[in-house]
Each structure stands twice: as structure tokens, then as C-alpha cells.
Amino acid sequence: MPRGNQARKYEYLSCKEGGTGQLDRMFKEPADKRAESLSRITRNRKVYFAVFYEANQTKCKVIYELEPRVVVEETNRQLDQSRNAISHVGFSEDWAQENGRVVYHDRT
């Protein structure tokens, strides 16, 4: 039997150190497709960004918790600058550090 609130949704992005977490196939246009793409973010209670060690890509270095509205703002910024109707939207660890909060940090 499922436990917890099934209506709560979470999105996660991941990358290795120095990489970027991506949302693939985000539509810049037409407007209805863009709104549908952004709903992939706004439907979530939180967005998590996990960074894995370059030397050991199965070991998590840090996880940031991000508010969906902040992720949408950056996504809109990147889509507005894109020359393509369909784009990958990337988020660096530096961006996550500036815009989120650490919820896990490896202490080893």
C-alpha cells in the first residue's frame, strides 16, 4: 500500500562535479508547449540538485534544495535567450549553491 502524500511531487537534477544538471526538451515556443514544459517544474513541491564526485560518480557530494519558482525564473531566462524552439536548460553547481540550500553534504 502506498504511503505518504501521493500528490506531492519532487523533481531532481544531477551531475558530476563541474557538470550541469539539465532539463531536456524544454519548449521555448509555441506558448502552449512552453507552458507545458514549465509545468514539469511548477508541479513540484521542491526541486533537488545532486552533485556526484568526479572520481567516484556513485558517491554523492552534495544535494541542494531549490524552490520551483526560482528554477522557473532561470528556465525562462535561458529559454528567452535560446535560438531554438526546443532546448536543454542547464544548471551549474554554482547556480544551485547561490539559489538553493544544502540539504545533504558528504562529510568524508
Coordinates of C-alpha atoms in Angstrom, one line a residue:
M1 CA 0.0 0.0 0.0
P2 CA 1.4 3.4 -0.9
R3 CA 2.5 5.6 1.9
G4 CA 2.6 9.4 2.3
N5 CA 1.0 12.1 0.2
Q6 CA 1.0 10.9 -3.4
A7 CA 0.0 14.4 -4.6
R8 CA 3.4 15.8 -3.5
K9 CA 5.9 15.7 -6.4
Y10 CA 9.6 16.3 -6.5
E11 CA 12.0 16.8 -9.4
Y12 CA 15.6 16.1 -9.3
L13 CA 18.6 17.1 -11.4
S14 CA 22.0 15.5 -11.1
C15 CA 25.5 15.9 -12.4
K16 CA 29.1 15.2 -11.6
E17 CA 31.4 17.8 -10.2
G18 CA 32.0 20.6 -12.8
G19 CA 29.0 19.5 -14.9
T20 CA 25.4 20.8 -15.3
G21 CA 22.1 19.3 -14.3
Q22 CA 19.7 19.5 -17.2
L23 CA 16.0 19.6 -18.1
D24 CA 15.8 18.2 -21.6
R25 CA 13.4 19.1 -24.4
M26 CA 12.1 22.3 -22.9
F27 CA 10.0 24.2 -25.4
K28 CA 10.6 27.9 -26.0
E29 CA 7.6 28.1 -28.4
P30 CA 4.8 27.8 -29.1
A31 CA 3.3 29.3 -25.9
D32 CA 1.2 26.2 -25.1
K33 CA 4.2 23.9 -25.4
R34 CA 6.3 26.3 -23.3
A35 CA 3.6 26.3 -20.5
E36 CA 3.5 22.5 -20.6
S37 CA 7.3 22.4 -20.3
L38 CA 7.3 24.8 -17.4
S39 CA 4.6 22.7 -15.7
R40 CA 7.3 20.0 -15.4
I41 CA 8.9 22.3 -12.8
T42 CA 5.9 24.1 -11.3
R43 CA 4.0 20.8 -10.5
N44 CA 6.7 20.0 -7.9
R45 CA 6.9 20.9 -4.3
K46 CA 10.7 21.1 -4.5
V47 CA 13.5 20.6 -6.9
Y48 CA 16.6 18.8 -5.8
F49 CA 20.0 19.1 -7.4
A50 CA 22.5 16.3 -6.6
V51 CA 26.2 16.6 -7.4
F52 CA 28.4 13.5 -7.5
Y53 CA 32.1 13.2 -7.2
E54 CA 34.1 13.2 -10.4
A55 CA 36.4 10.5 -9.1
N56 CA 33.6 8.3 -7.7
Q57 CA 30.4 9.0 -9.6
T58 CA 28.3 6.7 -7.4
K59 CA 29.1 8.8 -4.3
C60 CA 27.0 12.0 -3.7
K61 CA 29.0 15.1 -2.7
V62 CA 26.1 17.5 -2.0
I63 CA 22.3 17.9 -2.6
Y64 CA 20.7 21.3 -2.9
E65 CA 17.0 22.0 -2.4
L66 CA 15.5 24.6 -4.8
E67 CA 12.2 26.3 -4.9
P68 CA 10.4 25.6 -8.2
R69 CA 9.7 29.3 -8.8
V70 CA 13.5 30.0 -8.8
V71 CA 14.1 27.2 -11.2
V72 CA 11.3 28.5 -13.5
E73 CA 12.8 32.0 -13.4
E74 CA 16.2 30.6 -14.6
T75 CA 14.5 28.3 -17.1
N76 CA 12.6 31.3 -18.6
R77 CA 15.8 33.3 -18.8
Q78 CA 17.6 30.6 -20.7
L79 CA 14.6 29.8 -23.0
D80 CA 14.3 33.5 -23.8
Q81 CA 17.9 33.6 -24.9
S82 CA 17.8 30.4 -26.9
R83 CA 17.7 30.4 -30.6
N84 CA 16.0 27.1 -30.7
A85 CA 12.3 26.2 -30.3
I86 CA 13.3 23.2 -28.2
S87 CA 16.3 23.4 -25.8
H88 CA 18.1 21.7 -22.9
V89 CA 18.2 24.0 -19.9
G90 CA 21.3 23.6 -17.7
F91 CA 22.0 24.5 -14.1
S92 CA 25.5 24.6 -12.6
E93 CA 26.5 23.7 -9.1
D94 CA 27.5 27.3 -8.6
W95 CA 23.9 28.4 -9.6
A96 CA 22.4 25.8 -7.3
Q97 CA 24.6 27.0 -4.4
E98 CA 23.6 30.6 -5.0
N99 CA 19.9 29.8 -5.3
G100 CA 19.2 26.9 -3.1
R101 CA 20.1 25.5 0.3
V102 CA 22.2 22.5 1.2
V103 CA 20.2 19.6 2.5
Y104 CA 23.0 17.0 2.3
H105 CA 26.7 17.3 2.3
D106 CA 29.2 14.4 2.3
R107 CA 31.4 14.7 5.4
T108 CA 34.0 12.1 4.5

